[in-house]
Short mmCIF file of C-alpha atoms and ligand atoms in Angstrom, two decimals:
data_model
loop_
_atom_site.label_atom_id
_atom_site.label_comp_id
_atom_site.label_asym_id
_atom_site.label_seq_id
_atom_site.Cartn_x
_atom_site.Cartn_y
_atom_site.Cartn_z
CA MET A 1 -11.48 17.78 26.11
CA SER A 2 -9.13 19.70 23.89
CA THR A 3 -8.69 18.53 20.07
CA PRO A 4 -5.82 16.31 19.90
CA SER A 5 -2.67 17.70 17.85
CA LEU A 6 -2.54 16.89 14.31
CA HIS A 7 0.05 14.34 12.83
CA PHE A 8 1.56 14.83 9.34
CA ASN A 9 3.74 12.53 7.23
CA ALA A 10 5.47 13.86 3.99
CA PHE A 11 5.01 11.61 1.03
CA VAL A 12 8.39 11.43 -0.70
CA TRP A 13 8.52 11.18 -4.46
CA PRO A 14 10.69 12.26 -7.17
CA ASN A 15 10.23 15.92 -7.99
CA GLY A 16 7.01 15.80 -6.33
CA TYR A 17 3.75 13.72 -6.43
CA HIS A 18 2.24 15.24 -9.55
CA GLU A 19 3.06 13.25 -12.86
CA SER A 20 4.16 16.37 -14.52
CA ALA A 21 6.21 17.59 -11.66
CA TRP A 22 9.66 16.94 -13.09
CA ARG A 23 8.63 19.11 -16.27
CA VAL A 24 8.19 22.20 -14.18
CA VAL A 25 10.78 22.19 -11.42
CA PRO A 26 13.91 23.87 -12.42
CA ASP A 27 16.37 21.08 -10.93
CA ASP A 28 18.62 19.08 -12.77
CA VAL A 29 16.47 15.99 -13.86
CA ARG A 30 18.87 13.40 -12.30
CA GLY A 31 19.23 15.22 -8.90
CA VAL A 32 16.48 13.05 -7.70
CA LEU A 33 18.93 10.08 -7.72
CA GLY A 34 21.24 11.45 -5.09
CA LEU A 35 21.13 11.79 -1.31
CA PRO A 36 21.04 15.54 -1.16
CA TYR A 37 17.38 15.53 -2.55
CA TYR A 38 16.05 13.06 -0.08
CA ALA A 39 18.10 15.02 2.50
CA GLU A 40 16.52 18.22 1.79
CA ILE A 41 13.08 17.00 1.95
CA ALA A 42 13.47 15.08 5.19
CA ARG A 43 15.17 18.24 6.96
CA THR A 44 12.40 20.36 5.72
CA ALA A 45 9.81 18.00 7.34
CA GLU A 46 11.54 17.98 10.47
CA ARG A 47 11.77 21.72 10.37
CA GLY A 48 7.79 21.40 10.03
CA LEU A 49 7.92 19.22 13.12
CA PHE A 50 6.08 16.26 10.87
CA ASP A 51 5.76 13.01 12.55
CA ALA A 52 7.39 11.30 9.58
CA VAL A 53 8.52 11.09 5.96
CA PHE A 54 7.43 8.24 4.05
CA LEU A 55 8.87 6.31 0.97
CA ALA A 56 6.67 3.83 -0.94
CA ASP A 57 7.91 1.01 -2.58
CA ASN A 58 6.95 -0.61 -6.06
CA LEU A 59 9.02 -3.71 -6.40
CA ALA A 60 9.00 -3.85 -10.28
CA ILE A 61 7.88 -1.03 -12.53
CA ALA A 62 6.10 -1.46 -16.05
CA GLU A 63 8.58 -0.05 -18.75
CA TYR A 64 6.03 2.49 -19.79
CA ARG A 65 6.96 4.46 -16.79
CA THR A 66 10.22 5.33 -17.70
CA ALA A 67 9.01 7.28 -20.40
CA HIS A 68 6.67 9.52 -18.43
CA LEU A 69 8.22 9.85 -14.83
CA PRO A 70 11.33 9.98 -13.26
CA GLN A 71 12.11 6.26 -11.88
CA THR A 72 13.78 6.12 -8.54
CA GLN A 73 12.41 3.14 -6.77
CA PHE A 74 15.51 2.53 -4.60
CA ASP A 75 15.08 0.25 -1.37
CA PRO A 76 13.33 2.48 0.98
CA VAL A 77 15.15 1.26 3.94
CA ALA A 78 18.41 1.78 2.42
CA VAL A 79 17.30 5.43 1.86
CA LEU A 80 15.75 5.86 5.32
CA SER A 81 18.95 4.60 6.82
CA ALA A 82 20.95 7.32 5.21
CA LEU A 83 18.19 9.91 6.12
CA ALA A 84 18.55 8.70 9.87
CA ALA A 85 22.16 10.15 9.66
CA VAL A 86 20.97 13.66 8.58
CA THR A 87 17.81 14.11 10.86
CA THR A 88 17.32 13.87 14.57
CA HIS A 89 13.62 13.59 15.35
CA ILE A 90 11.45 12.83 12.38
CA GLY A 91 10.04 9.37 11.85
CA LEU A 92 11.03 7.16 9.11
CA VAL A 93 8.59 5.23 7.28
CA GLY A 94 9.24 2.72 4.52
CA THR A 95 7.07 0.19 2.67
CA GLY A 96 7.66 -3.67 2.62
CA SER A 97 5.96 -6.35 0.94
CA THR A 98 4.32 -9.12 2.85
CA THR A 99 3.99 -11.05 -0.75
CA TYR A 100 7.61 -10.77 -1.61
CA ALA A 101 9.93 -10.46 1.49
CA LYS A 102 10.47 -13.07 4.22
CA PRO A 103 9.24 -12.05 7.76
CA TRP A 104 12.55 -12.76 9.32
CA GLU A 105 14.74 -10.77 6.99
CA LEU A 106 12.07 -7.95 6.87
CA ALA A 107 11.73 -7.74 10.70
CA ARG A 108 15.70 -7.62 10.57
CA ARG A 109 15.74 -4.72 8.21
CA PHE A 110 13.22 -2.49 10.05
CA ALA A 111 14.74 -3.24 13.29
CA THR A 112 17.98 -2.32 12.06
CA LEU A 113 16.46 1.09 11.03
CA ASP A 114 14.95 1.47 14.45
CA HIS A 115 18.34 1.13 15.87
CA LEU A 116 20.06 3.41 13.69
CA SER A 117 17.64 5.98 13.86
CA GLY A 118 17.21 5.82 17.68
CA GLY A 119 13.80 4.61 17.46
CA ARG A 120 12.43 6.44 14.21
CA ALA A 121 11.36 3.46 12.14
CA GLY A 122 7.76 2.59 10.65
CA TRP A 123 6.78 -0.33 8.25
CA ASN A 124 4.23 0.43 5.75
CA ILE A 125 2.59 -3.13 5.23
CA VAL A 126 1.68 -3.55 1.54
CA THR A 127 0.68 -6.74 -0.62
CA THR A 128 2.09 -5.60 -3.43
CA ILE A 129 -0.31 -4.81 -6.50
CA THR A 130 1.75 -5.11 -9.47
CA PRO A 131 1.92 -8.62 -10.79
CA LEU A 132 5.16 -7.75 -12.42
CA ALA A 133 6.86 -8.27 -9.20
CA ALA A 134 6.41 -12.05 -9.64
CA ALA A 135 8.75 -12.30 -12.60
CA ALA A 136 11.22 -10.10 -10.73
CA PHE A 137 11.37 -12.67 -7.75
CA GLY A 138 11.16 -15.75 -9.82
CA GLU A 139 7.82 -16.61 -8.86
CA ALA A 140 5.50 -18.44 -11.36
CA GLU A 141 2.59 -16.33 -10.46
CA HIS A 142 1.39 -13.34 -8.53
CA LEU A 143 -0.97 -14.20 -5.91
CA GLY A 144 -4.63 -12.93 -6.10
CA HIS A 145 -5.94 -10.22 -3.69
CA ALA A 146 -7.49 -12.56 -1.13
CA ASP A 147 -4.53 -14.94 -0.99
CA ARG A 148 -2.22 -11.88 -0.52
CA TYR A 149 -4.15 -10.46 2.40
CA ALA A 150 -4.41 -13.86 3.86
CA ARG A 151 -0.65 -14.15 3.99
CA ALA A 152 -0.33 -10.51 5.18
CA GLY A 153 -2.01 -11.18 8.52
CA GLU A 154 0.13 -13.84 9.15
CA PHE A 155 3.23 -12.27 8.26
CA VAL A 156 2.74 -9.57 10.58
CA ASP A 157 2.44 -12.01 13.65
CA ALA A 158 5.65 -13.66 12.47
CA ALA A 159 7.60 -10.55 11.95
CA THR A 160 6.55 -9.56 15.62
CA ALA A 161 7.68 -12.67 16.86
CA VAL A 162 11.07 -11.82 15.64
CA TRP A 163 10.99 -8.36 17.09
CA ASP A 164 10.09 -9.76 20.46
CA SER A 165 12.93 -12.30 20.52
CA TRP A 166 14.85 -10.28 22.97
CA ASP A 167 13.59 -8.79 26.29
CA ASP A 168 14.11 -5.19 26.33
CA ASP A 169 16.71 -5.69 29.45
CA ALA A 170 18.48 -8.62 27.66
CA VAL A 171 21.81 -7.09 27.44
CA VAL A 172 23.36 -6.80 30.67
CA GLY A 173 27.02 -5.90 30.11
CA ASP A 174 28.22 -7.61 32.92
CA ARG A 175 32.16 -7.19 32.47
CA GLU A 176 32.86 -8.78 35.66
CA HIS A 177 31.43 -12.15 34.93
CA GLY A 178 31.73 -11.81 31.21
CA THR A 179 28.24 -11.84 30.28
CA TRP A 180 27.17 -9.57 27.40
CA ALA A 181 23.53 -10.57 27.41
CA ASP A 182 21.36 -12.73 29.52
CA ARG A 183 20.47 -16.02 27.67
CA ASP A 184 17.52 -16.41 29.92
CA ARG A 185 15.97 -13.11 28.46
CA LEU A 186 15.87 -14.40 25.00
CA ARG A 187 12.53 -15.69 23.64
CA THR A 188 13.44 -17.79 20.53
CA PRO A 189 10.55 -17.45 17.91
CA ARG A 190 9.25 -20.57 16.64
CA PHE A 191 6.74 -19.66 13.98
CA HIS A 192 4.97 -22.24 11.99
CA GLY A 193 2.14 -20.87 10.23
CA GLU A 194 0.02 -21.77 7.07
CA TYR A 195 2.24 -19.60 4.88
CA HIS A 196 5.40 -18.59 6.89
CA ASP A 197 7.87 -20.70 8.87
CA LEU A 198 10.63 -19.27 10.81
CA GLU A 199 12.89 -19.94 13.84
CA GLY A 200 15.37 -18.01 15.51
CA ILE A 201 16.25 -14.94 17.42
CA LEU A 202 17.11 -11.60 15.87
CA PRO A 203 20.85 -11.22 15.44
CA PHE A 204 20.94 -8.35 17.71
CA PRO A 205 18.95 -6.81 20.65
CA ARG A 206 15.46 -5.30 20.86
CA SER A 207 15.15 -2.07 19.12
CA PRO A 208 14.35 1.18 20.79
CA GLN A 209 10.70 1.26 19.83
CA GLY A 210 10.63 -2.55 20.57
CA ARG A 211 8.70 -2.98 17.19
CA PRO A 212 8.69 -0.42 14.42
CA VAL A 213 5.44 1.38 14.15
CA LEU A 214 2.97 -0.54 11.94
CA VAL A 215 1.31 1.38 8.86
CA GLN A 216 -1.27 0.24 6.60
CA ALA A 217 -2.91 1.66 3.60
CA GLY A 218 -5.41 -1.07 2.39
CA GLN A 219 -8.72 0.26 1.44
CA SER A 220 -10.56 -2.85 0.46
CA ALA A 221 -12.45 -5.14 2.99
CA PRO A 222 -9.65 -7.34 3.70
CA GLY A 223 -7.06 -4.19 3.65
CA MET A 224 -9.15 -2.68 6.30
CA HIS A 225 -9.49 -5.78 8.42
CA LEU A 226 -5.69 -5.98 8.19
CA ALA A 227 -5.38 -2.19 9.51
CA ALA A 228 -7.92 -2.67 11.99
CA ARG A 229 -5.97 -5.73 13.66
CA TYR A 230 -2.46 -4.13 13.29
CA ALA A 231 -2.14 -0.65 12.11
CA GLU A 232 -0.77 2.07 14.35
CA MET A 233 -1.00 4.67 11.62
CA VAL A 234 -3.21 4.39 8.35
CA PHE A 235 -3.06 5.94 5.17
CA SER A 236 -6.27 6.36 3.19
CA GLY A 237 -7.03 7.88 -0.29
CA PRO A 238 -10.42 9.21 0.06
CA LYS A 239 -12.40 11.02 -2.48
CA SER A 240 -14.31 13.55 -0.49
CA LEU A 241 -14.67 14.46 3.11
CA GLU A 242 -17.96 12.19 3.40
CA SER A 243 -15.80 9.15 2.01
CA ALA A 244 -13.09 9.99 4.47
CA VAL A 245 -15.50 10.17 7.59
CA ASP A 246 -16.93 6.93 6.55
CA PHE A 247 -13.63 5.05 6.07
CA ARG A 248 -12.21 6.34 9.58
CA THR A 249 -15.54 5.49 11.39
CA ARG A 250 -15.70 2.00 9.75
CA LEU A 251 -11.97 1.27 10.59
CA HIS A 252 -12.23 2.63 14.11
CA ALA A 253 -15.41 0.53 14.75
CA GLN A 254 -13.44 -2.64 13.38
CA ALA A 255 -10.35 -1.77 15.53
CA ALA A 256 -12.63 -1.45 18.59
CA ALA A 257 -14.26 -4.78 17.69
CA ALA A 258 -10.71 -6.25 17.66
CA GLY A 259 -10.09 -5.06 21.06
CA ARG A 260 -8.18 -2.04 20.26
CA ASP A 261 -8.44 1.26 21.46
CA PRO A 262 -9.39 3.42 18.26
CA GLY A 263 -7.44 6.32 19.58
CA LEU A 264 -4.30 4.52 19.05
CA VAL A 265 -5.33 4.23 15.16
CA PRO A 266 -4.69 7.53 13.49
CA VAL A 267 -5.77 7.96 10.08
CA LEU A 268 -3.95 10.28 7.73
CA PRO A 269 -5.46 10.64 4.20
CA ALA A 270 -3.31 11.25 1.52
CA LEU A 271 -3.49 15.01 0.18
CA MET A 272 -1.70 16.39 -2.63
CA VAL A 273 -0.97 20.16 -2.29
CA THR A 274 -0.24 22.95 -4.25
CA LEU A 275 0.04 26.23 -2.47
CA GLY A 276 -0.05 30.11 -3.95
CA GLY A 277 -0.18 33.57 -2.51
CA THR A 278 -3.48 33.89 -3.89
CA GLU A 279 -6.10 31.16 -4.76
CA ALA A 280 -5.72 32.40 -8.49
CA GLU A 281 -1.87 31.79 -8.30
CA ALA A 282 -2.18 28.25 -6.91
CA LYS A 283 -4.83 27.16 -9.42
CA ALA A 284 -2.70 28.48 -12.07
CA LYS A 285 0.05 26.30 -11.15
CA ALA A 286 -2.32 23.34 -10.50
CA LYS A 287 -3.57 23.88 -14.04
CA ARG A 288 0.07 23.98 -15.55
CA LEU A 289 0.73 20.60 -14.12
CA GLU A 290 -2.64 19.33 -15.23
CA ASP A 291 -2.00 20.72 -18.81
CA LEU A 292 1.16 18.92 -19.06
CA ALA A 293 -0.23 15.49 -18.00
CA SER A 294 -0.10 12.97 -20.78
CA PRO A 295 -3.26 10.86 -21.97
CA GLU A 296 -0.87 8.26 -23.05
CA PHE A 297 0.27 7.80 -19.41
CA ARG A 298 -2.83 8.00 -18.01
CA TRP A 299 -4.43 4.80 -19.38
CA GLN A 300 -1.33 2.91 -19.19
CA ASN A 301 -1.12 3.93 -15.38
CA ALA A 302 -4.75 3.15 -14.90
CA LEU A 303 -4.18 -0.34 -15.89
CA TYR A 304 -0.84 -0.45 -13.89
CA THR A 305 -2.15 0.64 -10.64
CA ALA A 306 -5.22 -1.73 -11.14
CA GLY A 307 -2.43 -4.68 -11.09
CA LEU A 308 -2.63 -5.39 -15.08
CA ASP A 309 0.08 -5.04 -17.61
CA PRO A 310 -0.55 -2.20 -19.97
CA ASP A 311 1.49 -3.75 -22.82
CA GLY A 312 -1.21 -6.45 -23.09
CA PHE A 313 -4.11 -3.82 -23.92
CA ASP A 314 -5.24 -1.80 -26.85
CA PRO A 315 -6.03 1.87 -25.77
CA ASP A 316 -8.72 2.23 -28.48
CA ALA A 317 -10.75 -0.91 -27.47
CA PRO A 318 -13.07 -1.18 -24.49
CA LEU A 319 -11.56 -3.15 -21.48
CA PRO A 320 -12.28 -6.59 -22.05
CA ALA A 321 -15.64 -7.37 -20.25
CA GLU A 322 -14.37 -10.90 -18.55
CA LEU A 323 -12.03 -8.37 -16.44
CA TRP A 324 -14.68 -6.47 -14.76
CA SER A 325 -17.92 -8.65 -15.21
CA GLY A 326 -16.82 -11.52 -12.63
CA PRO A 327 -17.27 -11.95 -9.00
CA GLY A 328 -14.01 -12.01 -6.94
CA SER A 329 -11.72 -9.97 -4.44
CA VAL A 330 -9.86 -7.55 -6.41
CA SER A 331 -7.97 -4.32 -5.18
CA SER A 332 -9.65 -1.15 -4.50
CA ARG A 333 -7.66 0.31 -7.38
CA ALA A 334 -8.94 -2.44 -9.80
CA GLU A 335 -12.44 -1.84 -8.46
CA GLN A 336 -12.08 1.90 -9.38
CA LEU A 337 -11.17 1.21 -12.92
CA PHE A 338 -13.79 -1.79 -13.41
CA GLU A 339 -16.37 0.68 -11.93
CA ALA A 340 -15.58 3.31 -14.57
CA ALA A 341 -15.60 0.48 -17.43
CA ARG A 342 -19.24 -0.61 -16.26
CA ALA A 343 -20.60 2.99 -16.11
CA ASN A 344 -19.13 3.64 -19.79
CA PRO A 345 -20.10 0.36 -21.69
CA GLY A 346 -18.38 0.18 -25.02
CA ALA A 347 -16.05 3.12 -24.44
CA PRO A 348 -12.51 2.84 -25.43
CA LEU A 349 -9.75 2.41 -22.34
CA ARG A 350 -8.48 5.61 -23.12
CA GLU A 351 -11.80 7.32 -22.34
CA VAL A 352 -12.59 4.99 -19.29
CA ALA A 353 -9.13 5.78 -17.82
CA LEU A 354 -10.28 9.46 -17.61
CA HIS A 355 -12.50 8.57 -14.81
CA VAL A 356 -9.57 7.03 -12.95
CA THR A 357 -7.21 8.91 -10.60
CA GLY A 358 -3.81 7.27 -10.63
CA GLY A 359 -2.01 7.82 -7.69
CA ALA A 360 -2.24 7.01 -3.80
CA GLY A 361 -4.43 9.92 -3.28
CA GLN A 362 -7.60 11.05 -4.88
CA PHE A 363 -7.53 14.57 -3.74
CA HIS A 364 -5.59 17.71 -5.15
CA PHE A 365 -5.69 20.77 -3.22
CA ALA A 366 -4.98 24.15 -4.70
CA GLY A 367 -5.51 27.31 -2.78
CA THR A 368 -3.91 29.54 -0.04
CA PRO A 369 -2.20 28.38 3.06
CA GLU A 370 -5.11 29.96 5.06
CA GLN A 371 -7.57 27.88 3.01
CA LEU A 372 -5.57 24.51 3.35
CA ALA A 373 -5.28 25.22 7.07
CA ALA A 374 -9.07 25.69 7.12
CA MET A 375 -9.84 22.60 5.24
CA ILE A 376 -7.36 20.50 7.54
CA LEU A 377 -9.20 21.74 10.58
CA GLU A 378 -12.67 21.07 9.11
CA TRP A 379 -11.53 17.52 8.37
CA GLN A 380 -10.30 16.88 11.73
CA ASP A 381 -13.33 18.58 13.36
CA ALA A 382 -15.58 16.30 11.17
CA GLY A 383 -13.94 12.98 12.31
CA ALA A 384 -12.51 12.50 8.75
CA ALA A 385 -8.86 12.66 9.76
CA ASP A 386 -6.29 12.49 12.55
CA GLY A 387 -3.69 14.63 10.22
CA PHE A 388 -2.71 14.15 6.70
CA THR A 389 -0.08 12.56 4.30
CA ILE A 390 1.24 15.46 2.50
CA MET A 391 2.00 14.89 -0.86
CA GLY A 392 3.91 18.16 -2.51
CA SER A 393 2.67 18.28 -6.08
CA THR A 394 6.20 19.73 -6.69
CA LEU A 395 9.22 18.74 -4.11
CA PRO A 396 10.60 20.24 -2.22
CA TYR A 397 8.65 23.37 -3.07
CA GLU A 398 5.26 22.57 -1.89
CA LEU A 399 6.22 20.98 1.15
CA THR A 400 8.45 24.01 1.91
CA ALA A 401 5.43 26.09 1.51
CA PHE A 402 3.45 24.04 3.78
CA VAL A 403 5.99 24.16 6.37
CA ASP A 404 6.52 27.83 6.05
CA HIS A 405 3.03 28.98 5.93
CA VAL A 406 0.34 26.19 6.84
CA VAL A 407 2.33 24.81 10.01
CA PRO A 408 2.31 28.42 11.80
CA ILE A 409 -1.55 28.72 11.26
CA LEU A 410 -2.21 25.45 12.64
CA GLN A 411 0.41 26.06 15.62
CA ARG A 412 -1.48 29.36 16.40
CA GLU A 413 -4.69 27.53 16.52
CA GLY A 414 -3.32 25.17 18.95
CA ARG A 415 -3.72 22.12 16.66
CA PHE A 416 -0.03 21.37 15.90
CA ARG A 417 3.05 20.91 18.05
CA THR A 418 5.19 23.70 18.49
CA GLU A 419 8.24 21.30 19.15
CA TYR A 420 8.99 17.69 19.40
CA THR A 421 8.24 16.46 22.78
CA GLY A 422 9.70 12.82 22.21
CA ALA A 423 12.61 11.42 20.21
CA THR A 424 10.79 8.47 18.75
CA LEU A 425 8.00 8.00 16.16
CA ARG A 426 5.95 6.17 18.76
CA ALA A 427 6.40 9.31 20.91
CA HIS A 428 5.27 11.51 18.37
CA LEU A 429 2.08 9.39 17.79
CA GLY A 430 1.38 8.96 21.14
CA LEU A 431 1.53 5.31 20.91
CA PRO A 432 3.10 3.10 23.82
CA LYS A 433 5.98 1.03 23.44
CA PRO A 434 4.77 -2.59 23.04
CA LYS A 435 6.18 -5.30 25.75
CA ALA A 436 7.76 -8.26 24.22
CA ARG A 437 5.19 -10.92 24.24
C1 FMN B 501 -0.57 6.81 0.90
C2 FMN B 501 -0.53 5.60 0.38
C3 FMN B 501 0.61 5.12 -0.01
C4 FMN B 501 0.70 3.93 -0.62
N1 FMN B 501 2.05 3.33 -0.89
C5 FMN B 501 2.06 2.12 -1.48
C6 FMN B 501 3.33 1.44 -1.77
O1 FMN B 501 4.30 1.98 -1.40
N2 FMN B 501 3.50 0.11 -2.20
C7 FMN B 501 2.31 -0.37 -2.57
O2 FMN B 501 2.52 -1.50 -3.31
N3 FMN B 501 1.19 0.01 -2.23
C8 FMN B 501 0.93 1.20 -1.84
N4 FMN B 501 -0.10 1.69 -1.42
C9 FMN B 501 -1.44 0.98 -1.75
C10 FMN B 501 -2.07 0.20 -0.66
O3 FMN B 501 -1.23 -0.75 -0.17
C11 FMN B 501 -3.17 -0.43 -1.03
O4 FMN B 501 -2.94 -1.62 -2.04
C12 FMN B 501 -4.27 0.25 -1.83
O5 FMN B 501 -4.60 1.35 -1.05
C13 FMN B 501 -5.36 -0.56 -2.24
O6 FMN B 501 -6.11 -1.11 -1.08
P1 FMN B 501 -6.50 -2.63 -1.27
O7 FMN B 501 -4.93 -3.58 -1.31
O8 FMN B 501 -7.07 -2.82 0.29
O9 FMN B 501 -7.35 -3.06 -2.10
C14 FMN B 501 -0.48 2.93 -0.84
C15 FMN B 501 -1.66 3.38 -0.66
C16 FMN B 501 -1.81 4.90 0.08
C17 FMN B 501 -3.17 5.41 0.10
#
């Protein structure tokens, strides 16, 4: 059997994924607030035949971030709807929170995107790490990790019932008898769960993909459980080839145990890339970004991504032991910080934070296109990945380099498509269209 084609997803982030990106790119610093910035990235990824572009969501930002990084956290579905108009094939994946959205309204927003894009929508299911979201949404408290994941599974079931509320062939358009849609082909959802309640059909027919593609990035035990049950594309943030193989093997075993075909659960680890004509050039570019990185940002960000408010901590004191010594389910990001605190007893937070990587990925590749292509093939052959979520350290620059110099190598090796053969994100991923239940 030949090796399946790789899948690529382009992570869109202001000026690039590296925290220093905005300081090295020559563009107007406010350019990231306009549609042309997003359109150029999406069109470049589409020129490279990527499966999808991806927009993250952070529902509330800690104010320290405004000092260090461009802040452009628009509503992802609004941005992707605009991108639907300037692209034709590429998938459009946006993040939505199961802790702060309501299943019916989220189902409606993503199904709208699926209609407007002709079947290219995907939903990255997140439970939202930052507790600051609670205040923004008028909630008294941010739910704990275990509670958030318990609600998440039920949320997906509820949203699915909404997407399935019209049969695919419900619109009959019978002008003669005056029947636009056949009422008998509606399946009114009546969902009454432990956490979510809804009744009522979607206010428009079933979308081209039936259901948007379900994406998940949870790395903890409950996160992986959710992904194994529902995800049709999985993001991961492995530290090494070995940990990537381990994650994908365990996830696929869990998916099989849940009665699913693991071949329909592609895993796309997050990979930050910096490319150069020579290895030395790429390493120099990566070093310049690293040299500009701010130690102040580092400790604050380590707390924020662990779900803690940096304003409540002293960077010159150790991380309070009650945080990391107790039992209980915490996010994998928090676990990374707590592990570093345990391994460096008494060390000030500033120093502990140096052992923690801040973003979605933990891997920064710097080298030539040939070296990157070789690494990608090695990871696929080892069972570590079905493709990658490519995070250009600077954007659109590193994405453009990837499309122009890495994609052709993978195509010559017969490991990546040379044209789109379908029009929907499900088609790109080789996923079937789900029947309305
Ligand atoms: C590529 C990638 C993208 C992610 N995007 C988001 C996002 O947009 N919003 C968010 O709240 N979390 C995001 N996350 C975090 C995950 O949803 C998840 O919380 C994290 O990986 C920790 O896993 P856990 O929740 O199971 O501990 C992302 C993670 C990865 C690897």
